[in-house]
PDB file of C-alpha atoms in Angstrom:
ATOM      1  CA  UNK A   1      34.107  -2.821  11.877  1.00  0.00           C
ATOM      2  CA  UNK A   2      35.158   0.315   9.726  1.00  0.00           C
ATOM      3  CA  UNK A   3      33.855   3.547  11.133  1.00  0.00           C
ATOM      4  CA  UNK A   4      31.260   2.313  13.670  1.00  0.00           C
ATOM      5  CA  UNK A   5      29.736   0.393  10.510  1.00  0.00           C
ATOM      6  CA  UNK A   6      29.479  -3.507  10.466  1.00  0.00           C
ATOM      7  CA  UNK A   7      29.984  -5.166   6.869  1.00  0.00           C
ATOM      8  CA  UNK A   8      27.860  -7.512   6.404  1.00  0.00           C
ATOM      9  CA  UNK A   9      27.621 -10.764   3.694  1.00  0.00           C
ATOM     10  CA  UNK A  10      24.511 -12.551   3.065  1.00  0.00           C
ATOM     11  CA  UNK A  11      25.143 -15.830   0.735  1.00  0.00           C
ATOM     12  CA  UNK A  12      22.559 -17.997  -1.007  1.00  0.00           C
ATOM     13  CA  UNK A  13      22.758 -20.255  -3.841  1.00  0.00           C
ATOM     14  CA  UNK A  14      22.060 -17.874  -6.728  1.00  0.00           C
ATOM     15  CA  UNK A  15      21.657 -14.452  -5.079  1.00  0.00           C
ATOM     16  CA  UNK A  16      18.561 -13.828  -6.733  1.00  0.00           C
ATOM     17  CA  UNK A  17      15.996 -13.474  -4.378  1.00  0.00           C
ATOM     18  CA  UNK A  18      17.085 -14.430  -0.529  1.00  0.00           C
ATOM     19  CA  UNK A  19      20.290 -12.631  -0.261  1.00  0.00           C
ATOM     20  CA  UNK A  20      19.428  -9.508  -2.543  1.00  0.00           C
ATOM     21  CA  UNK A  21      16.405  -8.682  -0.416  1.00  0.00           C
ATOM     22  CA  UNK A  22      18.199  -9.249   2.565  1.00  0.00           C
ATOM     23  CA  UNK A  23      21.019  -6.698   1.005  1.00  0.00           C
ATOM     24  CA  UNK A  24      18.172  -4.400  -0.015  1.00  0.00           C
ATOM     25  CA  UNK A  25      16.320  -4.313   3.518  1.00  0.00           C
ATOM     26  CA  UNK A  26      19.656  -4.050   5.825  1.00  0.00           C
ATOM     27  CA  UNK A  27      20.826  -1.172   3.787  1.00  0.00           C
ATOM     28  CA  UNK A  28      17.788   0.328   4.093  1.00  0.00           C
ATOM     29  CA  UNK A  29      16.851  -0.371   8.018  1.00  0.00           C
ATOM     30  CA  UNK A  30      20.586  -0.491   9.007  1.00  0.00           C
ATOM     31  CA  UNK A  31      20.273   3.509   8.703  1.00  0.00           C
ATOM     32  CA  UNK A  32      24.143   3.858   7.885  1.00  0.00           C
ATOM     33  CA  UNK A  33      25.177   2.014  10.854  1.00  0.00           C
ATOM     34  CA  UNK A  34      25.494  -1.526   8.543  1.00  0.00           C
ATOM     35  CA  UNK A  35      26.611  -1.860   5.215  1.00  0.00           C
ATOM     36  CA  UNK A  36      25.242  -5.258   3.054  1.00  0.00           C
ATOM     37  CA  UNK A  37      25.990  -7.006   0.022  1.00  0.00           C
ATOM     38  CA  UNK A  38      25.512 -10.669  -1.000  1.00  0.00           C
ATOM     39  CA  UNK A  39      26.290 -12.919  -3.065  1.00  0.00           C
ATOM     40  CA  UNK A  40      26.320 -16.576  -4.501  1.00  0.00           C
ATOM     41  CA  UNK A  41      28.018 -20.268  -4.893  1.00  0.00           C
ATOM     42  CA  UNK A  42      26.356 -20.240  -8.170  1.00  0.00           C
ATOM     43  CA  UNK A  43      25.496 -16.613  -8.954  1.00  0.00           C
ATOM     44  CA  UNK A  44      22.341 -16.635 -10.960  1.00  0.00           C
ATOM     45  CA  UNK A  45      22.556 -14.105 -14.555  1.00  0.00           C
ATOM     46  CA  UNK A  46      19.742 -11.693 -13.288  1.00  0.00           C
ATOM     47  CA  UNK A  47      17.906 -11.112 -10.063  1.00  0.00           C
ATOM     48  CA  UNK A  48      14.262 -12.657  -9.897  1.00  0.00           C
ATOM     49  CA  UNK A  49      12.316  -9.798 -11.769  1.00  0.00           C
ATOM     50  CA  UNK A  50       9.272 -10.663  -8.571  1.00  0.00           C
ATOM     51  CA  UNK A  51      12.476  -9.715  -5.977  1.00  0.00           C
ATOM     52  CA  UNK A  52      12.629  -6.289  -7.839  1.00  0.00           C
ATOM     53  CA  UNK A  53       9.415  -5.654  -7.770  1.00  0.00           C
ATOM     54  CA  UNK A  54       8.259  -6.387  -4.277  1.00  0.00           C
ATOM     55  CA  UNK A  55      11.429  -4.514  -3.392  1.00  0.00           C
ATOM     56  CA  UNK A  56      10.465  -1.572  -5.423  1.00  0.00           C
ATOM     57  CA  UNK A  57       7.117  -1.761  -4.355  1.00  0.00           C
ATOM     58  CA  UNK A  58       8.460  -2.060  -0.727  1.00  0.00           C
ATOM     59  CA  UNK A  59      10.561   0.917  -1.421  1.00  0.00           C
ATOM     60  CA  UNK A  60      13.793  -1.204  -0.850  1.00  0.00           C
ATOM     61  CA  UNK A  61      16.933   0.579  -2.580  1.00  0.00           C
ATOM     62  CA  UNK A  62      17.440  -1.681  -5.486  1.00  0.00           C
ATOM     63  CA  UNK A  63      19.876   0.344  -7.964  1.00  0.00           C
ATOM     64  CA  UNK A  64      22.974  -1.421  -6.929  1.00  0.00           C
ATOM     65  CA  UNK A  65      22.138  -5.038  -6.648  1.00  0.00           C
ATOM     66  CA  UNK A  66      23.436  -7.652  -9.256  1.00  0.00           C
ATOM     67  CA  UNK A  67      24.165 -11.568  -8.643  1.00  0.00           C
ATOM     68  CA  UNK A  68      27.653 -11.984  -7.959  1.00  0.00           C
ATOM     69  CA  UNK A  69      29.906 -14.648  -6.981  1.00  0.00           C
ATOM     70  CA  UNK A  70      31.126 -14.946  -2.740  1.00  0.00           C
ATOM     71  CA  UNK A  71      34.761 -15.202  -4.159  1.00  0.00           C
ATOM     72  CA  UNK A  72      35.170 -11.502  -4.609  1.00  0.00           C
ATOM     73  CA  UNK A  73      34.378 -11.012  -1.043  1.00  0.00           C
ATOM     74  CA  UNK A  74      37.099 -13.159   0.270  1.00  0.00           C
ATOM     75  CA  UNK A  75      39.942 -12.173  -2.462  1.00  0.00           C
ATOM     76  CA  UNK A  76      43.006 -10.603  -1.025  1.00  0.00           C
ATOM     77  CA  UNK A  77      42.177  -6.898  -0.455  1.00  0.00           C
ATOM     78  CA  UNK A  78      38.572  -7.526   0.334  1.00  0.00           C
ATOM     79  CA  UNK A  79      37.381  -5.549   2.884  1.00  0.00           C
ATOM     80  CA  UNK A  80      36.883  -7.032   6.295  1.00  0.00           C
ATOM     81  CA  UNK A  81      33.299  -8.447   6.979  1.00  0.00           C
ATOM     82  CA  UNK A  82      31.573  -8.690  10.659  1.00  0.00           C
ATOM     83  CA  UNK A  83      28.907 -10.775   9.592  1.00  0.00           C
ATOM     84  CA  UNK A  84      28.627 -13.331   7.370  1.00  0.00           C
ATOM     85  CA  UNK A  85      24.734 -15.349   7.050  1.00  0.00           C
ATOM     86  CA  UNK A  86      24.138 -18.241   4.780  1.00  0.00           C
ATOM     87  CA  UNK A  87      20.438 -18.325   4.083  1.00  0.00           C
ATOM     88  CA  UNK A  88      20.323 -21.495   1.866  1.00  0.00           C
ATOM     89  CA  UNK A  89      21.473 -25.079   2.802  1.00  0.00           C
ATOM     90  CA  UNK A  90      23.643 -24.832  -0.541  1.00  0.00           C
ATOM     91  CA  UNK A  91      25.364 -21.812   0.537  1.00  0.00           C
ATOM     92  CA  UNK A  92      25.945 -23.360   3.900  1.00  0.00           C
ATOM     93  CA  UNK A  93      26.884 -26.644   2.565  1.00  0.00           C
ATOM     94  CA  UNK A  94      29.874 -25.415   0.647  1.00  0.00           C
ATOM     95  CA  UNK A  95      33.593 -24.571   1.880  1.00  0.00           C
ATOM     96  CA  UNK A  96      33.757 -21.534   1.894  1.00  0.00           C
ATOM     97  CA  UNK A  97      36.871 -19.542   2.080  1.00  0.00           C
ATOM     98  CA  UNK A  98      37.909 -18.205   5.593  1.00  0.00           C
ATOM     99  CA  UNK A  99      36.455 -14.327   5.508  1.00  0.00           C
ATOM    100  CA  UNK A 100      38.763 -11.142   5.965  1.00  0.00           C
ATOM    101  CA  UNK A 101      38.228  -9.761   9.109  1.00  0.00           C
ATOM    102  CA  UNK A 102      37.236 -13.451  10.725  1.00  0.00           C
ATOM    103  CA  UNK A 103      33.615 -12.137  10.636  1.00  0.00           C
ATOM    104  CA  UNK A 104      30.394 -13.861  13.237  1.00  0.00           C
ATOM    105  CA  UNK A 105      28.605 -16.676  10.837  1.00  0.00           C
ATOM    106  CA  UNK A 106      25.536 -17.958  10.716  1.00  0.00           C
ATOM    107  CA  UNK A 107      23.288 -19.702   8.902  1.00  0.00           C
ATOM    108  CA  UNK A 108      19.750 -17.935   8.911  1.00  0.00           C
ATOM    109  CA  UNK A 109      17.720 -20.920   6.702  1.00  0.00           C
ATOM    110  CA  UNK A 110      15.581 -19.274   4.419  1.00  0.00           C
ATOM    111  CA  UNK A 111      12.694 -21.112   1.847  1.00  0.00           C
ATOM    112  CA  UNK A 112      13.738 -20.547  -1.354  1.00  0.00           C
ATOM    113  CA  UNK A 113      10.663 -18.713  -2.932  1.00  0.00           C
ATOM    114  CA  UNK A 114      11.728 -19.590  -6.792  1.00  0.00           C
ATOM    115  CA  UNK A 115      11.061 -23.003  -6.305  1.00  0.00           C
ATOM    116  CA  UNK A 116       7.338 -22.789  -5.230  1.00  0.00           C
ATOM    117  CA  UNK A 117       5.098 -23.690  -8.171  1.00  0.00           C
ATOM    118  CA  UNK A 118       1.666 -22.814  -8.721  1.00  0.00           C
ATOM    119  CA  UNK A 119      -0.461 -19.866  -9.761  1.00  0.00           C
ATOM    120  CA  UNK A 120       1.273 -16.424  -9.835  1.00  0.00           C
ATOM    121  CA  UNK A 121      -0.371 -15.370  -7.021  1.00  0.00           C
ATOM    122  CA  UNK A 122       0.705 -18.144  -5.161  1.00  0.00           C
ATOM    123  CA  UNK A 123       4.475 -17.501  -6.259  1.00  0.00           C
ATOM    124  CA  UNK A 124       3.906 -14.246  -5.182  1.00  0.00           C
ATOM    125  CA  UNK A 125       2.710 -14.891  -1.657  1.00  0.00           C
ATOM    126  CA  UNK A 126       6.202 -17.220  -1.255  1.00  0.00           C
ATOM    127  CA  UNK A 127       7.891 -14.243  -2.400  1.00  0.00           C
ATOM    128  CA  UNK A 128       6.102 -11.773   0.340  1.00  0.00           C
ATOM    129  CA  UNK A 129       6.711 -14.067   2.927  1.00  0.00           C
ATOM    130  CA  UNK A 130      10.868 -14.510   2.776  1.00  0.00           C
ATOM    131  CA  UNK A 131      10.317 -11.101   2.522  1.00  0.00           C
ATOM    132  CA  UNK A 132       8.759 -10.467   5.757  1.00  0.00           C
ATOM    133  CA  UNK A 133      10.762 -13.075   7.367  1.00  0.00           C
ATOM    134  CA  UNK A 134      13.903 -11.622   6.689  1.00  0.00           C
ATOM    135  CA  UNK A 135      12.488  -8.114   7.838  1.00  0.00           C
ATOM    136  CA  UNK A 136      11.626  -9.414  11.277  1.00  0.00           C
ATOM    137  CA  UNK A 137      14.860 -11.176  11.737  1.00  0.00           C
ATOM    138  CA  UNK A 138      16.847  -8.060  10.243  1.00  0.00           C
ATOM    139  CA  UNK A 139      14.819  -5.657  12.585  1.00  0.00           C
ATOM    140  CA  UNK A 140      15.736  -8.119  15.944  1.00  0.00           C
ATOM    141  CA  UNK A 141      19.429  -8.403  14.319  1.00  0.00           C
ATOM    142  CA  UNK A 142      19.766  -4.421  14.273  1.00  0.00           C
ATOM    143  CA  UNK A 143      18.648  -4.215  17.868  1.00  0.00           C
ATOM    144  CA  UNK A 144      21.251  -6.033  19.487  1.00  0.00           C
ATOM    145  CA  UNK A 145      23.668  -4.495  21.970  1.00  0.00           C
ATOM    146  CA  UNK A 146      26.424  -4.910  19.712  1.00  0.00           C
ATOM    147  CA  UNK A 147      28.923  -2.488  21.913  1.00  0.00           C
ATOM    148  CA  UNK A 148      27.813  -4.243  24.897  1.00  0.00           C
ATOM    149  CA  UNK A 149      28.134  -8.303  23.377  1.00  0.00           C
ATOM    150  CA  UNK A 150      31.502 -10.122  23.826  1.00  0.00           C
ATOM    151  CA  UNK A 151      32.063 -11.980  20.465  1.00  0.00           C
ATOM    152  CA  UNK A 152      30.786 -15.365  22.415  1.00  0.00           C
ATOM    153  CA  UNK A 153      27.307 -13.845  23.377  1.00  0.00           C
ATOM    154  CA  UNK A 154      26.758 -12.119  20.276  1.00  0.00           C
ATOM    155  CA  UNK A 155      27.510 -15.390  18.497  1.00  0.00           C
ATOM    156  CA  UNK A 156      25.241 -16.916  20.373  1.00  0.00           C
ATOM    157  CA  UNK A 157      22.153 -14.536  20.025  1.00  0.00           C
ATOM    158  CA  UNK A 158      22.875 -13.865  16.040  1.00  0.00           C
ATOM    159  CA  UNK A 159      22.799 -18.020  16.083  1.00  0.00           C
ATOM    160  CA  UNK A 160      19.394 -17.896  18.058  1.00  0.00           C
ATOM    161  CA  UNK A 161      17.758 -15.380  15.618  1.00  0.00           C
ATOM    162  CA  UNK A 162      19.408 -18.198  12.663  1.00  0.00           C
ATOM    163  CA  UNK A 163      17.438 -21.134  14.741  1.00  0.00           C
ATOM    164  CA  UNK A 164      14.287 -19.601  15.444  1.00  0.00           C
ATOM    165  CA  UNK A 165      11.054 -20.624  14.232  1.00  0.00           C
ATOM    166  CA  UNK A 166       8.798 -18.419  14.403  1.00  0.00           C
ATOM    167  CA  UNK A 167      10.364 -14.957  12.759  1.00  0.00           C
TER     168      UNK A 167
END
């Protein structure tokens, strides 16, 4: 932690759509205290143009975002991380590189909404839902007593949030 502010890495397989709106909302609800990016195993070449728009819509900051690859956040020089969450099996699947900083990791599994089919609407409504999911879960994650967690118990609960159901 730099400054009182945790870094934090979400990773997903393309960094389209889970990991850029979970970038977009912890920036946003973090309030200065957190600072997100993501990124991919297989970086996709432009974010889902329904992510930009439900973020826009949403009022999400959505100027900086742009897939990128997880290797340029574990480079020498990279700045420490605190948290790292995988949100796709793919992402988690992978070996990844160990982090600078020897951030808490979880993975947070997340439906991929690009691979719904169907009618727009229905694509849509996929869309919406990661979207609220990863709202609640960011809005429980926030609220933790970070200052007051040993590493073990805040482990734990960040893993908890990662295995539960029904956020």
């Amino acid at each position: 932690m730099q400054h009182g502010i945790y870094r934090v890495l979400f990773l997903s397989r393309r960094n389209s759509a889970r990991s850029v709106m979970a970038e977009a909302i912890l920036n946003k609800i973090g309030k200065g205290r957190f600072q997100a990016v993501s990124a991919a195993v297989d970086p996709a070449p432009v974010i889902e143009p329904t992510v930009l728009e439900l973020l826009r819509s949403a009022d999400y900051p959505i100027e900086n975002l742009t897939p990128r690859h997880f290797g340029a956040f574990a480079e020498a020089g990279a700045a420490d991380l605190d948290f790292v969450f995988t949100l796709s099996d793919t992402a988690a699947g992978e070996p990844l590189p160990e982090w600078p900083g020897l951030p808490i990791t979880s993975h947070w599994r997340c439906p991929d909404p690009i691979l719904v089919e169907g009618e727009a609407w229905e694509r849509k409504q996929a869309f919406t839902q990661v979207l609220t999911g990863l709202e609640r879960r960011l809005n429980i994650f926030i609220s933790l007593p970070f200052t007051s967690l040993d590493r073990m118990s805040l482990q734990n609960q960040i893993r908890g949030l990662g295995e539960a159901q029904d956020i």
